[in-house]
XYZ file of C-alpha atoms in Angstrom:
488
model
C 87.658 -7.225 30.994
C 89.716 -4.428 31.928
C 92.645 -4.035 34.496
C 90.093 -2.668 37.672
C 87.794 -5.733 36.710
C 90.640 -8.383 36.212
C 92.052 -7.176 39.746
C 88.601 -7.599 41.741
C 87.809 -11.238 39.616
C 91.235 -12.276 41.195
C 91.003 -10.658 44.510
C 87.310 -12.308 44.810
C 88.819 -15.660 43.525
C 91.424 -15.558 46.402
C 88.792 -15.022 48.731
C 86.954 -18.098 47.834
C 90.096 -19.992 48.191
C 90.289 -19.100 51.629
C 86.595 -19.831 52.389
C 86.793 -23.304 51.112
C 90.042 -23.938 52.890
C 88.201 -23.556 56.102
C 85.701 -26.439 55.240
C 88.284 -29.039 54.563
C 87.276 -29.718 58.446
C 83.962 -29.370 58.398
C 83.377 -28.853 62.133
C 80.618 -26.451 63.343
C 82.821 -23.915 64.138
C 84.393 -23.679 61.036
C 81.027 -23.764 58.787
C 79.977 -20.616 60.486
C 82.993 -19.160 60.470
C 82.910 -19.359 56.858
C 79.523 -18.282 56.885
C 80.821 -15.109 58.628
C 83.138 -14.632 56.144
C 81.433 -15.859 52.909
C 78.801 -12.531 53.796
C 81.362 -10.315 53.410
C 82.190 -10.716 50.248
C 78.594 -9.790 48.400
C 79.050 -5.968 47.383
C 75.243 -5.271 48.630
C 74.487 -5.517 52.538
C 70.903 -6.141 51.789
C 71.451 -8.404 49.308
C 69.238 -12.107 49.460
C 72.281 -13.669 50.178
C 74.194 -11.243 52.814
C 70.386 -11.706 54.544
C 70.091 -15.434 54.232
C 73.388 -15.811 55.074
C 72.608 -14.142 57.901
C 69.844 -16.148 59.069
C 71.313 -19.144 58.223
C 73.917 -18.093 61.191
C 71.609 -18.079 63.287
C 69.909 -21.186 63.257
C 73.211 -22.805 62.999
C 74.291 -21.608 65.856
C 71.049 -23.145 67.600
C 72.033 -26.448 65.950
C 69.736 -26.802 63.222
C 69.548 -30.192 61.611
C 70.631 -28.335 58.273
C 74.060 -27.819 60.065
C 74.299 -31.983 59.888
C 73.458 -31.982 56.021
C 76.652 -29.361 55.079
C 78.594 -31.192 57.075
C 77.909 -34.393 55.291
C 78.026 -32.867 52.075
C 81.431 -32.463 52.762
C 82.496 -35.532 54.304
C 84.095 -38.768 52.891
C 80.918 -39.685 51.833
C 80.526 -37.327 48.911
C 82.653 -38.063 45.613
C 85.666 -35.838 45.885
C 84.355 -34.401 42.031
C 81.116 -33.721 43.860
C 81.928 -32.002 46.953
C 84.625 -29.872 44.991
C 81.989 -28.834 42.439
C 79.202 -28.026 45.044
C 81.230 -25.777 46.710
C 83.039 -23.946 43.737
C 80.199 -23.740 41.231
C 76.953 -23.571 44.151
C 78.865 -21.309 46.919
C 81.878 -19.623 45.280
C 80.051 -19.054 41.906
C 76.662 -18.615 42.068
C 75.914 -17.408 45.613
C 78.692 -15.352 46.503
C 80.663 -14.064 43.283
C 77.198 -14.425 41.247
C 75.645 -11.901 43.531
C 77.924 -9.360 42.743
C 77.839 -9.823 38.958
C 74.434 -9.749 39.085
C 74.149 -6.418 41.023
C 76.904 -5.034 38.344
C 74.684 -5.904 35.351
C 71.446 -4.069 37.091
C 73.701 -1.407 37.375
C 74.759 -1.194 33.745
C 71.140 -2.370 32.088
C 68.757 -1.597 34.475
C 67.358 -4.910 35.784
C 68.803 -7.632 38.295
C 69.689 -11.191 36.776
C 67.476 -14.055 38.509
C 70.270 -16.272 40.332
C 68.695 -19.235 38.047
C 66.883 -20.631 35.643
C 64.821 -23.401 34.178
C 65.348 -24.941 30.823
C 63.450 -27.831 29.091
C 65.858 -29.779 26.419
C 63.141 -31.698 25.686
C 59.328 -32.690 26.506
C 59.557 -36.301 25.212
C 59.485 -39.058 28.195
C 59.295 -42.373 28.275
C 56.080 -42.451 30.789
C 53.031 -40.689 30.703
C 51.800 -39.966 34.741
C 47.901 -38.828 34.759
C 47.991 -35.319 35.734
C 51.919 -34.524 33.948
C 52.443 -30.159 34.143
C 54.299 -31.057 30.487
C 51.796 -33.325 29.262
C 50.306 -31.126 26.614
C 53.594 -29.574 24.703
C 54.763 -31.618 21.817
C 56.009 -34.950 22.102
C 57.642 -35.340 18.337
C 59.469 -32.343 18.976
C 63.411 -33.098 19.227
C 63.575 -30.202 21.254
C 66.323 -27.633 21.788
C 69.814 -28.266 19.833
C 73.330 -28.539 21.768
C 74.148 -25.284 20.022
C 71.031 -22.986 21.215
C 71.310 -24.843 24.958
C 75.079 -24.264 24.664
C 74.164 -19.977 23.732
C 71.784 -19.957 26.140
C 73.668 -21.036 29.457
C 76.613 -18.637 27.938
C 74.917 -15.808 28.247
C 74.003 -16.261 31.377
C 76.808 -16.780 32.497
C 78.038 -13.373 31.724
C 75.174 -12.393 33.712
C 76.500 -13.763 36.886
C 74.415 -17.077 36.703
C 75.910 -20.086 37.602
C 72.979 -22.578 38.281
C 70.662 -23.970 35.694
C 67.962 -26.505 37.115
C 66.779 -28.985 33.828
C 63.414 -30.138 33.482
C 61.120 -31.554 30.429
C 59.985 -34.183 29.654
C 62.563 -36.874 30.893
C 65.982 -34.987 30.573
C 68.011 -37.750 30.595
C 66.266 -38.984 27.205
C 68.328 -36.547 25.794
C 71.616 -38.634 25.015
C 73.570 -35.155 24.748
C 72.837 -33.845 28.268
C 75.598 -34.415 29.936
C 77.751 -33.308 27.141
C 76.347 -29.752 28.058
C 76.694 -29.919 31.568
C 80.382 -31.350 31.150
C 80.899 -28.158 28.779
C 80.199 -25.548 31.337
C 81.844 -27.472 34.575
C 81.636 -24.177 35.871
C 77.658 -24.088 36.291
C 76.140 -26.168 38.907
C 72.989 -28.119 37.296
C 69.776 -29.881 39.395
C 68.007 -32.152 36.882
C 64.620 -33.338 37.617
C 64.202 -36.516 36.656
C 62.051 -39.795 37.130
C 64.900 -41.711 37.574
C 64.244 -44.561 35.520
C 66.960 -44.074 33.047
C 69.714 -43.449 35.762
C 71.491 -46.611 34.932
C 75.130 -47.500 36.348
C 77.036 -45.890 33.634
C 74.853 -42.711 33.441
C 75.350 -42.665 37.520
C 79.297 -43.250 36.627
C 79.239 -40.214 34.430
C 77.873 -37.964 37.304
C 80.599 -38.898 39.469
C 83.371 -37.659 37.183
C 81.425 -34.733 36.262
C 80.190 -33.227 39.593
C 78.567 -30.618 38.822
C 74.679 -32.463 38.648
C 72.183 -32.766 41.484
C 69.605 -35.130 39.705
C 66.372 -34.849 41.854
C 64.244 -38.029 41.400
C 59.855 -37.336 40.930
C 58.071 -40.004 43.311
C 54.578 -39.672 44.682
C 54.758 -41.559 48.374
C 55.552 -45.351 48.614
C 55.076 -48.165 46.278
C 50.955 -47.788 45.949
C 51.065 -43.997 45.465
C 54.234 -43.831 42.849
C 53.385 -47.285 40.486
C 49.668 -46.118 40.740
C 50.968 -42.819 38.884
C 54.041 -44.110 36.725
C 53.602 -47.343 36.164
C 53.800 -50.864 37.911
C 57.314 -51.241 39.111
C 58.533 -47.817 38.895
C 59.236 -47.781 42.776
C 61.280 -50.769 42.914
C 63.717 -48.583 39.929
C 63.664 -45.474 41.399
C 64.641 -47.172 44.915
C 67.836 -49.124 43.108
C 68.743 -45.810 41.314
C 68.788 -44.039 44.280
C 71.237 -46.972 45.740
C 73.771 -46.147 42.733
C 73.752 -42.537 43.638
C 74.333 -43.140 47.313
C 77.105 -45.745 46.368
C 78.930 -43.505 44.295
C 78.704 -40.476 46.181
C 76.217 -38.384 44.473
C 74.631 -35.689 46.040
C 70.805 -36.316 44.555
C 67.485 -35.296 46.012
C 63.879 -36.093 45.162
C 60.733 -33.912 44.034
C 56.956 -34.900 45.192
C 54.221 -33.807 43.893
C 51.144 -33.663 46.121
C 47.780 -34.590 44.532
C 44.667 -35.035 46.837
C 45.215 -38.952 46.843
C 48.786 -38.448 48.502
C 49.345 -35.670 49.925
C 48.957 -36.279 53.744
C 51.329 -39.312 52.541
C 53.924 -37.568 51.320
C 54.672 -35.038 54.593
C 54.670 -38.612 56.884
C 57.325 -38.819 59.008
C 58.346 -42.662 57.958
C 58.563 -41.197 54.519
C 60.838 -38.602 54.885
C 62.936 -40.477 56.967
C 62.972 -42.791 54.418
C 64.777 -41.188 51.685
C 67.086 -40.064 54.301
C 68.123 -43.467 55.017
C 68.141 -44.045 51.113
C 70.973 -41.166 51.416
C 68.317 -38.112 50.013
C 70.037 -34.823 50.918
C 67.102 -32.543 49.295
C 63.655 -32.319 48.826
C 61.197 -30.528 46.414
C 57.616 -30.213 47.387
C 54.854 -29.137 44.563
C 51.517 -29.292 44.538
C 49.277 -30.398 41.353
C 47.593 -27.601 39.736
C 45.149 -27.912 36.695
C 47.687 -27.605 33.707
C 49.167 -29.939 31.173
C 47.430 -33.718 30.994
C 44.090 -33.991 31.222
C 43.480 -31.015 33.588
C 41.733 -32.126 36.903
C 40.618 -29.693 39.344
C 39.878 -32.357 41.605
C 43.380 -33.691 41.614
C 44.071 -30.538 43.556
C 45.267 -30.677 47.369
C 42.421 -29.355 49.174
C 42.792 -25.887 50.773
C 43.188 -27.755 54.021
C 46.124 -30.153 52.495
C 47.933 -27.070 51.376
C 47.691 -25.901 54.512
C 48.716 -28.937 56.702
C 51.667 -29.545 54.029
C 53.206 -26.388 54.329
C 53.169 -26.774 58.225
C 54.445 -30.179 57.766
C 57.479 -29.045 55.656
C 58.397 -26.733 58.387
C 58.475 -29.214 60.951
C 60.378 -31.823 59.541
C 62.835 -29.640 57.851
C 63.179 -28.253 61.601
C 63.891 -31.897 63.213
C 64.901 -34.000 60.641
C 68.871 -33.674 58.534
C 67.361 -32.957 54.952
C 66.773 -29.663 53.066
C 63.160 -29.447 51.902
C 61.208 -26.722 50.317
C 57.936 -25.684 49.259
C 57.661 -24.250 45.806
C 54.490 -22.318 46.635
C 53.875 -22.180 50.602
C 57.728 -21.255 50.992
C 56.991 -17.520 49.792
C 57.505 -15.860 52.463
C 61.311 -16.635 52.497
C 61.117 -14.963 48.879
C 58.339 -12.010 49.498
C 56.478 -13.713 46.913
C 56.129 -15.534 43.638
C 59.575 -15.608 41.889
C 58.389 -15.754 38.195
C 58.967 -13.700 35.534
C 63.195 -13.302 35.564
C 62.210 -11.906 39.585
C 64.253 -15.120 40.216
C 63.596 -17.579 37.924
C 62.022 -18.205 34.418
C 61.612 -21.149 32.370
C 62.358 -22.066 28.597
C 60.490 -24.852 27.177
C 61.900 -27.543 24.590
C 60.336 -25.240 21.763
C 62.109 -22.135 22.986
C 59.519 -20.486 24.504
C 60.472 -17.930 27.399
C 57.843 -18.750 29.927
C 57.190 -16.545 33.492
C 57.408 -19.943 35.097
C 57.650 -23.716 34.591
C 53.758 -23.839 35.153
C 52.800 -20.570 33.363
C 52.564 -21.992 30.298
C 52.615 -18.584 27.764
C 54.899 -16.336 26.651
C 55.998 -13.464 24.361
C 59.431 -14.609 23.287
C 61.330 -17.636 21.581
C 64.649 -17.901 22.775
C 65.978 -19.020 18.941
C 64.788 -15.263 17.671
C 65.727 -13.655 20.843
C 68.936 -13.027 23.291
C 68.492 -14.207 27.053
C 68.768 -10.942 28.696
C 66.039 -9.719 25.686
C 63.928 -12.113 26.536
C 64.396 -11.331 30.472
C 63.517 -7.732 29.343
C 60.308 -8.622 27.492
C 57.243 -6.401 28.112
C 56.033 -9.460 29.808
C 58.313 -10.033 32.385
C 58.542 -6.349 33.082
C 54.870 -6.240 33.637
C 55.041 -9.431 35.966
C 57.844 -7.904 37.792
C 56.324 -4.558 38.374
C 53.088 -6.305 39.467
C 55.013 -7.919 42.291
C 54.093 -8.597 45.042
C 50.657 -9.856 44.705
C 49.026 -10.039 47.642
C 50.927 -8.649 50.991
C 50.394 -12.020 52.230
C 53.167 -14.583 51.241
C 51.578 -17.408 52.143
C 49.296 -16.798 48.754
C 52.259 -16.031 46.488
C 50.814 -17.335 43.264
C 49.543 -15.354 40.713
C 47.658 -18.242 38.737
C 46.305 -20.340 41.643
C 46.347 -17.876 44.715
C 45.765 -14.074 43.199
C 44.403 -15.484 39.510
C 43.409 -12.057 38.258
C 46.686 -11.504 38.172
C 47.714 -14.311 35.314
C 44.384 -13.486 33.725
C 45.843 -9.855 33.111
C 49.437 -10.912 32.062
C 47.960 -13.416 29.461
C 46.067 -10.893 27.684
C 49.363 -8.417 27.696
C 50.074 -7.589 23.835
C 51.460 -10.626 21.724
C 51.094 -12.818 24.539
C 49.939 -16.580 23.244
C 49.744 -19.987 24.474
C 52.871 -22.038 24.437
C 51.081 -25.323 24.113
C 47.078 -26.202 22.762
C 44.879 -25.865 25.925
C 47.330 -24.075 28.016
C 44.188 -21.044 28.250
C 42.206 -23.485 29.864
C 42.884 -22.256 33.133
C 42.278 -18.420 32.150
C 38.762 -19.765 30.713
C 37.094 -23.136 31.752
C 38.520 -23.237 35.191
C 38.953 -19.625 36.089
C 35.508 -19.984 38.371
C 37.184 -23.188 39.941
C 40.414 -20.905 40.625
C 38.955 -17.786 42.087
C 36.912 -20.545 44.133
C 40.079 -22.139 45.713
C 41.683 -18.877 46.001
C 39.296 -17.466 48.247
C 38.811 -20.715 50.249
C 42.553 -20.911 50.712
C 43.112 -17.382 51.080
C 41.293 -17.756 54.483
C 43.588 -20.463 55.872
C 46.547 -18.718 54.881
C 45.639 -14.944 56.280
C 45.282 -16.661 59.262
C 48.822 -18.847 59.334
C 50.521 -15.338 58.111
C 48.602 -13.338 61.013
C 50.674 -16.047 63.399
C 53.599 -16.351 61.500
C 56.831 -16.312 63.782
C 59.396 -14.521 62.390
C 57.409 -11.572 59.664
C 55.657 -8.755 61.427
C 51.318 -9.301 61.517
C 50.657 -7.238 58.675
C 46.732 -6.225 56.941
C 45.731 -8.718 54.092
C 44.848 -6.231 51.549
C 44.621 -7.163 47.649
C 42.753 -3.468 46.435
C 46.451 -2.071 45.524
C 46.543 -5.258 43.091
C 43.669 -4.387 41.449
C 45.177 -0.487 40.435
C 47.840 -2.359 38.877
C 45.796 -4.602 36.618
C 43.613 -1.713 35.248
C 47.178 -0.287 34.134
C 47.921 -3.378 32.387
C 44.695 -3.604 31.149
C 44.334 -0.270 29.461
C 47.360 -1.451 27.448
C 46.012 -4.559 26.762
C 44.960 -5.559 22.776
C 41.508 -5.192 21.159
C 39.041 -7.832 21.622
C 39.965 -10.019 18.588
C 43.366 -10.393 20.476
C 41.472 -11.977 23.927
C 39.449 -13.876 21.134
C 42.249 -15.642 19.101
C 44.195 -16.234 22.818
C 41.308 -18.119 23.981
C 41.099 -20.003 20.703
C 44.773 -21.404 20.956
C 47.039 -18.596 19.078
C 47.056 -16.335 16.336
């Protein structure tokens, strides 16, 4: 680093000390005021941040229930090791000082860092849930070593990310995984996990560490969650998320919403629910024909969709928990966020996927660098492609604009990262244009009366241009041939 750099890094560094010294009281006035300031510091006006940051003002000034969840995240409440992590390696790190190391390495290499990323130590579990996304990688596999997850979270780190969410499999079968998150202290992690293995000394561990967020899968009440885990799965989940409260963990939970539970899920009583179980965030998801067993009919209905991702609004608009929606919450993003836009994911066999449910790829992380892999042919194509429809609402280019995943999987030396993972290119693609158009008519109509974006023409035609350019570059038949057969 030289002299200019060293200079900013501590100038920015003394900055952040005087943010977080105006939170040691969290009152209302002094979270916005650091708001205020905190938007300041990002290099790039029209940065995500400087604009979320913005809005984010706003609402707290009107009082929004969010404005109750900061300030309990920094109350008593929280584990002194928690609350001094969250705001150091969430806010400080990866938000505000990320930003501008991000923006410096697009201006040296010629693409942006995603602010995150998704790995997958491993793909073993210790249940097996009808309908799992992961069902169909490898179960034998040990999965990534220390060392490669170790390289991997490195480099990006000198890319100005400081936020790694963990999936798999069950990540907490891996008996090494907080050895990695203890080793970078300075990354904030979110591990979703099915919480059976969180036992009192794992919970412990979190506490000194930190730096986790461990966001716990269940499927509605006792009926809905033992009916897809296993008898007496609801009863553990519900005493692990008692240790977690206890000790001051900041933890959160992830549903998936399946046409058996997914008006269940969006219930008020339920929410409210894990907010009384001390649940500060939420993850919604939706199943989608991939992994286990693929099921078209264990998709929400069009309808569902819909009524879930008006639900979401409304109680994270009246109720003091932070929920989103991984596919009907595109509109805060202007679309899908795969392929490095914002996130990517690498499976437990190294595999650089566009997304945790876009299960090919064109890279292994062991043979490749991360910012390599980020600037695979690929991702470049997905990026450029972007966005996909000028309706948010239908962000999604396998289950909302399918040509569009259609065209990137038959992209030059793309393959399948797990047996069966073409299935939803082939088999299903009638069942997926199908659903796309029937949803695509509920959501051009929410978008048309959407409050805050402008009405804007549903038009998909420009799409289209840009998948005869991939296609002209696309391999010869035998290529399609051997992709739908599994791999070369």
């Amino acid at each position: 680093m030289g002299l200019i750099e060293g200079v900013k890094s501590f100038s920015y560094s003394r900055i952040g000390d005087t943010l977080l010294r105006y939170l040691y009281e969290a009152s209302d006035e002094n979270i916005i005021r650091f708001l205020k300031l905190a938007r300041r510091i990002p290099k790039d006006p029209e940065s995500d941040i400087v604009i979320g940051a913005n809005y984010i003002i706003r609402v707290f000034e009107q009082k929004h229930p969010a404005l109750e969840v900061v300030k309990r995240l920094l109350s008593s409440e929280i584990h002194p090791n928690v609350r001094k992590k969250l705001l150091e390696n969430w806010i400080i790190k990866s938000f505000l000082l990320g930003t501008n190391k991000r923006c410096e390495y697009t201006r040296k290499y010629g693409f942006h860092p995603p602010a995150f990323f998704v790995i997958s130590p491993t793909m073993r579990c210790n249940l097996k849930c009808y309908g799992c996304y992961a069902g169909e990688y490898s179960q034998t596999s040990m999965g990534l070593s220390f060392d490669l997850i170790d390289r991997v979270i490195a480099e990006g780190r000198e890319m100005g990310i400081h936020f790694v969410v963990v999936s798999g499999g069950e990540p907490f079968v891996r008996k090494d995984l907080l050895d990695v998150c203890e080793k970078h202290s300075d990354v904030g992690f979110q591990i979703y996990t099915n919480g059976s293995l969180l036992s009192k000394e794992t919970v412990q561990r979190l506490a000194e560490l930190g730096n986790v967020v461990p966001c716990i899968s269940i499927e509605g009440y006792e009926k809905e969650t033992d009916e897809r885990r296993g008898k007496g799965h609801f009863k553990n989940i519900m005493a692990a998320m008692d240790r977690l409260k206890a000790a001051g963990i900041v933890f959160g939970f992830s549903a998936t919403a399946t046409r058996q539970n997914a008006d269940v899920i969006v219930e008020d009583k339920f929410v409210d629910m894990l907010i009384e179980k001390g649940v500060t965030l939420g993850w919604y998801f939706s199943y989608i024909p991939i992994g286990r067993e693929p099921d078209v009919s264990l998709m929400p209905t069009p309808a569902q969709r819909d009524r879930q991702r008006r639900r979401v609004s409304e109680l994270r608009n009246s109720r003091p928990i932070l929920l989103a929606d991984f596919w009907n919450d595109g509109w805060m993003t202007n679309g899908c966020i795969s392929g490095g836009e914002r996130y990517f994911h690498i499976n437990a066999n190294g595999d650089v996927e566009p997304c945790v449910f876009a299960h090919f790829a064109v890279d292994n992380i062991k043979d490749k660098s991360l910012p390599e892999a980020l600037n695979s042919p690929l991702f470049r194509k997905i990026r450029n492609m972007r966005p996909y429809c000028s309706n948010p609402y239908r962000p999604c280019m396998l289950i909302d604009v399918p040509e569009v995943s259609r065209a990137a999987f038959c992209v030059p030396g793309v393959y399948p990262t797990h047996p069966g993972a073409e299935t939803l290119f082939t088999d299903l693609s009638s069942a997926m244009d199908e659903y796309a158009v029937e949803y695509g008519k509920l959501a051009d109509k929410a978008w048309a009366e959407h409050p805050i974006r402008p009405v804007q023409k549903i038009e998909i035609q420009p799409m289209k241009k840009k998948i005869k350019r991939i296609r002209k570059g696309r391999s010869t038949g035998r290529h399609a041939h051997t992709m739908a057969a599994g791999g070369d």
